Tab-separated table of C-alpha atoms and ligand atoms in Angstrom:
chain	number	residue	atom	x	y	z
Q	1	UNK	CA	-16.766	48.648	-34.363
Q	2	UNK	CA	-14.280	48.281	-31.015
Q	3	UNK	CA	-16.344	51.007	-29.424
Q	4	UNK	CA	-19.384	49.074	-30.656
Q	5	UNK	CA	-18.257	45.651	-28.744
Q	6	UNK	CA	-16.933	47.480	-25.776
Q	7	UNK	CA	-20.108	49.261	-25.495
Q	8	UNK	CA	-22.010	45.803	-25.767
Q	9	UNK	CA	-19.901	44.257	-23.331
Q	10	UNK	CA	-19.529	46.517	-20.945
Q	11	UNK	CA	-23.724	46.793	-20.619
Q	12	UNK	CA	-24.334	43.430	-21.784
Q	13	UNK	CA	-25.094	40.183	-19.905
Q	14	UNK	CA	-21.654	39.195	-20.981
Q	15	UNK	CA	-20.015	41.806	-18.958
Q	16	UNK	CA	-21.390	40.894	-15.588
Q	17	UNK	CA	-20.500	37.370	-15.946
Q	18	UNK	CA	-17.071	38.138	-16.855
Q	19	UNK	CA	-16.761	39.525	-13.688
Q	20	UNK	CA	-18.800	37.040	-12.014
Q	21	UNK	CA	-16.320	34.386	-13.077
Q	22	UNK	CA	-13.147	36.718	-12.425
Q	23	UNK	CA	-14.352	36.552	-8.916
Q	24	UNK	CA	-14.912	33.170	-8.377
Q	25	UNK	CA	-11.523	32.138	-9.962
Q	26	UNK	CA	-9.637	34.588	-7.759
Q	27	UNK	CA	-11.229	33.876	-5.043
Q	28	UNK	CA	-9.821	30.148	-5.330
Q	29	UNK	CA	-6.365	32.042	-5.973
Q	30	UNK	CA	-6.082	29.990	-9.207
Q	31	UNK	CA	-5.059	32.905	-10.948
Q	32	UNK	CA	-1.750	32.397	-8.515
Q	33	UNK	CA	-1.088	28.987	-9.541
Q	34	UNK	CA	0.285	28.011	-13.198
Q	35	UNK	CA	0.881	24.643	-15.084
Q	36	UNK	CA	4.112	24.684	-17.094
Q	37	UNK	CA	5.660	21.694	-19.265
Q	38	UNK	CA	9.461	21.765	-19.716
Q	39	UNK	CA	12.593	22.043	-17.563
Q	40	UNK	CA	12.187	23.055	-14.223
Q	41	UNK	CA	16.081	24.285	-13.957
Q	42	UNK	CA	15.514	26.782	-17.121
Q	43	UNK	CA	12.604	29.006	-15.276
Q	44	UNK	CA	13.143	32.673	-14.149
Q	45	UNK	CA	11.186	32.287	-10.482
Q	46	UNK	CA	12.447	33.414	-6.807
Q	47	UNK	CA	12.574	29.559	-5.654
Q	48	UNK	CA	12.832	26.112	-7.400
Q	49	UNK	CA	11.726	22.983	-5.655
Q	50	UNK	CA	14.467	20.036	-5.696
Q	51	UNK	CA	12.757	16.538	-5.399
Q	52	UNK	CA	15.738	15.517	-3.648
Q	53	UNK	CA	16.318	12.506	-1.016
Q	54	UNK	CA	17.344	12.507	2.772
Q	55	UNK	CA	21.007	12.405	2.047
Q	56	UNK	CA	20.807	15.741	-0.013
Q	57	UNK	CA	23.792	14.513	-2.384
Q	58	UNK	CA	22.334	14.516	-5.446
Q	59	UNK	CA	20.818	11.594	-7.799
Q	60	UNK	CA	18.620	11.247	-10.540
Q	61	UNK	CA	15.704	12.585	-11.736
Q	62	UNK	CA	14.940	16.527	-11.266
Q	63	UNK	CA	17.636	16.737	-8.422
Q	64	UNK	CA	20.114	15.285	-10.948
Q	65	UNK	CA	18.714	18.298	-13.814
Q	66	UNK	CA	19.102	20.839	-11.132
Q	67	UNK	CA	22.861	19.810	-9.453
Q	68	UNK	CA	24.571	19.770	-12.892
Q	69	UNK	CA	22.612	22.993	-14.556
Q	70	UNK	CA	23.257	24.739	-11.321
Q	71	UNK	CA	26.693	23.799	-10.558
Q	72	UNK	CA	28.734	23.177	-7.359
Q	73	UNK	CA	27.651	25.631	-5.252
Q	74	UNK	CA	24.604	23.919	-4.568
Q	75	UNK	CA	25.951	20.860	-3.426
Q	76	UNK	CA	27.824	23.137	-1.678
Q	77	UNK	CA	25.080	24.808	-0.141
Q	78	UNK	CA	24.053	20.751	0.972
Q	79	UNK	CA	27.255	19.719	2.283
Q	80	UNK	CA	26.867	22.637	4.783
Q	81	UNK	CA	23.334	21.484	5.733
Q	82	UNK	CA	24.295	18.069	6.230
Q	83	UNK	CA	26.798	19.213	8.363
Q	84	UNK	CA	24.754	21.313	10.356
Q	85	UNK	CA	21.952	18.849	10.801
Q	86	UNK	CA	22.350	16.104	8.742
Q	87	UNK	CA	20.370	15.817	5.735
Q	88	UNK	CA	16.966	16.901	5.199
Q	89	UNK	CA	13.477	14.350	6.630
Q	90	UNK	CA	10.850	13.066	4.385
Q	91	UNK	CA	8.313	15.988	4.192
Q	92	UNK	CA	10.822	18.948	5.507
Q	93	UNK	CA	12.561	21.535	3.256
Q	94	UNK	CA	15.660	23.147	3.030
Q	95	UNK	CA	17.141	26.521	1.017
Q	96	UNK	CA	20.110	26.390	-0.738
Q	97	UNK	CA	21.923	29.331	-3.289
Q	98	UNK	CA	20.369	27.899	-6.902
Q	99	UNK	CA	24.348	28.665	-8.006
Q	100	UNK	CA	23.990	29.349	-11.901
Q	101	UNK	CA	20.439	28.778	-12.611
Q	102	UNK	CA	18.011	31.648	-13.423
Q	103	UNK	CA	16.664	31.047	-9.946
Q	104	UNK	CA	17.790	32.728	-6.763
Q	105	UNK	CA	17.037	30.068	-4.219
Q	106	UNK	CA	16.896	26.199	-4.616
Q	107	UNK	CA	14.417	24.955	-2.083
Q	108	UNK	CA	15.176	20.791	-1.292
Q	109	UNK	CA	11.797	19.129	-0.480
Q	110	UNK	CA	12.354	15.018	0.165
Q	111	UNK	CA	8.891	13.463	-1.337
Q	112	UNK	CA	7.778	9.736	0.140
Q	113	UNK	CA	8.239	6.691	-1.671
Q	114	UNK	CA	5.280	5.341	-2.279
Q	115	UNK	CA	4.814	1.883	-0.488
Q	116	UNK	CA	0.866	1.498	-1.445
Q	117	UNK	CA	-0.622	3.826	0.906
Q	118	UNK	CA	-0.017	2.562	3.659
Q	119	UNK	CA	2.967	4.842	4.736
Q	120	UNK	CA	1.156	8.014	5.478
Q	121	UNK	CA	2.465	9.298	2.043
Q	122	UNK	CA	-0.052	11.755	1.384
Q	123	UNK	CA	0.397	13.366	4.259
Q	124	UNK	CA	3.927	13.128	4.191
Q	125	UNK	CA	3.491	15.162	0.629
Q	126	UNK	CA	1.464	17.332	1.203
Q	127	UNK	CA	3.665	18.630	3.878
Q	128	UNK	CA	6.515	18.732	0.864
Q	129	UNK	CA	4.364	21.065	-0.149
Q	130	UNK	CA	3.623	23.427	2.793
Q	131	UNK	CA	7.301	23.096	3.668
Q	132	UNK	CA	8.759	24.549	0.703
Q	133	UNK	CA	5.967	27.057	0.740
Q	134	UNK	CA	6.912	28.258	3.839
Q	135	UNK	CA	11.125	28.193	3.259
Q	136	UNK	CA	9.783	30.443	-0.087
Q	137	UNK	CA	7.885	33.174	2.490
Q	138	UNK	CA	10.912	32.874	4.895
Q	139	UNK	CA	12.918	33.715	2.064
Q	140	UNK	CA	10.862	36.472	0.628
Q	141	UNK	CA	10.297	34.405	-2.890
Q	142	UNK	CA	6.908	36.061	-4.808
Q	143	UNK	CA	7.447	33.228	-6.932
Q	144	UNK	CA	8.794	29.529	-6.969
Q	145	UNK	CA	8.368	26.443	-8.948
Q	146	UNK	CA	7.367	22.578	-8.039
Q	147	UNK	CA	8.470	19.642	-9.642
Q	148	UNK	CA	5.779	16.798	-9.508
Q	149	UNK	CA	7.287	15.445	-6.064
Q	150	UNK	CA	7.332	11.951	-5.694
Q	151	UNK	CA	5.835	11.404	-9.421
Q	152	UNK	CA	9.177	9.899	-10.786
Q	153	UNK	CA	11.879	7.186	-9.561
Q	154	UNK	CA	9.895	7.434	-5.795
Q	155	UNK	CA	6.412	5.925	-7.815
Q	156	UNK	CA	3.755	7.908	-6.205
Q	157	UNK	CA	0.443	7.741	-8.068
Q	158	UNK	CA	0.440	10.455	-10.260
Q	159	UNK	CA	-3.456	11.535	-10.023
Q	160	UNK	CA	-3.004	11.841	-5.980
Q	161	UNK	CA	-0.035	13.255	-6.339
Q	162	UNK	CA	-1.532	16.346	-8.318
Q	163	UNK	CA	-4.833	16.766	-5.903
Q	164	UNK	CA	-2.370	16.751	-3.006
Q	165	UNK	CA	-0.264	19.420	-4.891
Q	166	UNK	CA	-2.984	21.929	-6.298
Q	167	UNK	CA	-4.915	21.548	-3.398
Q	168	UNK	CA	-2.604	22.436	-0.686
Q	169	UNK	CA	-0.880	25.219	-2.566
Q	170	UNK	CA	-4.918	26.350	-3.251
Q	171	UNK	CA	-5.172	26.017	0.526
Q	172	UNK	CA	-1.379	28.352	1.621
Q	173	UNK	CA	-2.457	30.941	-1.020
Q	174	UNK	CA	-5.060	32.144	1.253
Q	175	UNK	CA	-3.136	33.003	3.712
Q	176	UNK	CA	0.088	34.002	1.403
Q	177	UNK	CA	-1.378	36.713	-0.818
Q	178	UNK	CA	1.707	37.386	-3.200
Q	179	UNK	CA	3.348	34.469	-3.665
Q	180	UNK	CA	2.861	32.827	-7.372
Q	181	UNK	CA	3.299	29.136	-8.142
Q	182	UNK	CA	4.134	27.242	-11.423
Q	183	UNK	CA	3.377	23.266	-11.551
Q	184	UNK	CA	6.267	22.143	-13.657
Q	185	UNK	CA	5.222	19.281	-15.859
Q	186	UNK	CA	8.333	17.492	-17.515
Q	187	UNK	CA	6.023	14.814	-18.958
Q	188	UNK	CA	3.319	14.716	-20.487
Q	189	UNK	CA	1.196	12.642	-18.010
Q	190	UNK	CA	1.802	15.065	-15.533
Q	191	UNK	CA	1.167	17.708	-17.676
Q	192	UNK	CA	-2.283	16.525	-18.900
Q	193	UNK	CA	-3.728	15.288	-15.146
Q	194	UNK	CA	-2.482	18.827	-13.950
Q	195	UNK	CA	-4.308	20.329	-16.460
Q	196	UNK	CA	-7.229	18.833	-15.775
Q	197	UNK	CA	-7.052	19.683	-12.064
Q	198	UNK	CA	-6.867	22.723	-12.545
Q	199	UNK	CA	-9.729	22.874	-14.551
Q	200	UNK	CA	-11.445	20.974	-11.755
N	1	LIG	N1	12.342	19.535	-14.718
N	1	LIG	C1	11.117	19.326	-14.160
N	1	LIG	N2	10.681	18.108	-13.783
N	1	LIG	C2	11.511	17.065	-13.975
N	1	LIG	C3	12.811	17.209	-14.544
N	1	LIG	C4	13.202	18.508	-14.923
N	1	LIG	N3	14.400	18.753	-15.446
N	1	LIG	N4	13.376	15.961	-14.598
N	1	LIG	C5	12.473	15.092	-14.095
N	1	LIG	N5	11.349	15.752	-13.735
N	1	LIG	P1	12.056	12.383	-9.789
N	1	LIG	P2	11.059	11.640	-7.131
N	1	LIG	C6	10.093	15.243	-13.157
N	1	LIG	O1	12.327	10.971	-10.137
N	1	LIG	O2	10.053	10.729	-7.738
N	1	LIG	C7	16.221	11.357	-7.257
N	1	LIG	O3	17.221	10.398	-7.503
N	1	LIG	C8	9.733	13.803	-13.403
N	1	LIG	O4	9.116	13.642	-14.670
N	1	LIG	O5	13.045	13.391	-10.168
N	1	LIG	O6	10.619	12.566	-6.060
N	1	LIG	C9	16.324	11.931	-5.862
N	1	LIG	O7	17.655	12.084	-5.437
N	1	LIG	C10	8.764	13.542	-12.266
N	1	LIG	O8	7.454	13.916	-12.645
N	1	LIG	O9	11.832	12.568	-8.192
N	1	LIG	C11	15.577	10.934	-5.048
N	1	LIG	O10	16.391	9.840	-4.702
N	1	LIG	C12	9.220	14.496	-11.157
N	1	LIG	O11	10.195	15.349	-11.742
N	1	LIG	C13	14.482	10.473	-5.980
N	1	LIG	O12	14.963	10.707	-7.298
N	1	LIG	C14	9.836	13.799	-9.964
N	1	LIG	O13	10.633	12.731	-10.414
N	1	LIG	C15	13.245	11.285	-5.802
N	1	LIG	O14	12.220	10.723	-6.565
């Protein structure tokens, strides 16, 4: 019976657009990009992305998960930053060690606030995005994982927020042809408007 289907799907209609749709969806690179719900600080990847602020001390939110499950080595890691240029600008990205998380590297991205629009914040995340894509090839990372930047305590729209995300990571994977990329959803109304960009 196996040899049966294999036989009818290899030669069938079936077959072909398999294929046909294998193409299309790899040629968008979406097979590169994953959605995942849960704790960003628990995931085995090269890089995680810290929504953190311009300080780079810590706070709430993801940056708080990811300072106490990674210990101090990462503030650490930020304390030498600061002191070598200060803190980190809206938009820009720095590395740090990810101290005892399953990750190697901890990449600090500082999202906008949201002030209506009016702020250039979609630029502004977007280039949270390109940043810490390009601190993750600097750093050799095949893989690294994104909080939804800006999504929490800073109030950015969460529907913008994931076109931004999924299309500029769509857009970097062109020219990065290894690196892989989870979306890490902590809630579920991230989760499901990811989810339904992607299918987009
Ligand atoms: N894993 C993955 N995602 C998480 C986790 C987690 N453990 N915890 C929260 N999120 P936020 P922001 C999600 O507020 O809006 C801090 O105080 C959360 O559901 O962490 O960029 C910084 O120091 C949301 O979708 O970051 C800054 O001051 C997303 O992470 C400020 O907050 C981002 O929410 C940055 O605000």
């Amino acid at each position: 019976i196996n040899l049966c289907i294999f036989v009818c799907l290899a030669y069938g209609d079936g077959f072909f657009l398999e294929v046909y749709f294998d193409e299309i969806y790899n040629e968008k690179n979406m097979d590169r990009i994953k959605i995942f719900k849960g704790d960003i600080t628990k995931i085995e990847v090269d890089a995680i992305v810290n929504a953190a602020n311009t300080s780079l001390l810590g706070g709430g939110g993801v940056d708080g998960a990811i300072h106490r499950a990674g210990g101090i080595k990462i503030l650490e890691g930020c304390k030498k930053i600061i002191a070598e240029q200060g803190g980190c600008e809206v938009g820009e990205a720095v590395v740090t060690t990810a101290g005892q998380l399953p990750a190697k590297f901890v990449i600090h991205t500082v999202g906008p606030i949201w002030y209506g629009g009016n702020d250039d914040e979609k630029v502004k995340l977007k280039n949270c995005y390109t940043n810490s894509l390009l601190r993750a090839k600097e750093f050799n990372c095949k893989s690294i994982a994104f909080p939804n930047i800006s999504t929490g305590i800073y109030c950015f729209p969460k529907d913008l927020a994931a076109k931004i995300s999924v299309e500029t990571i769509k857009n970097h994977l062109k020219e990065d042809t290894e690196i892989e990329v989870i979306l890490v959803c902590y809630d579920d109304e991230n989760y499901q408007i990811l989810k339904k960009e992607m299918e987009n």
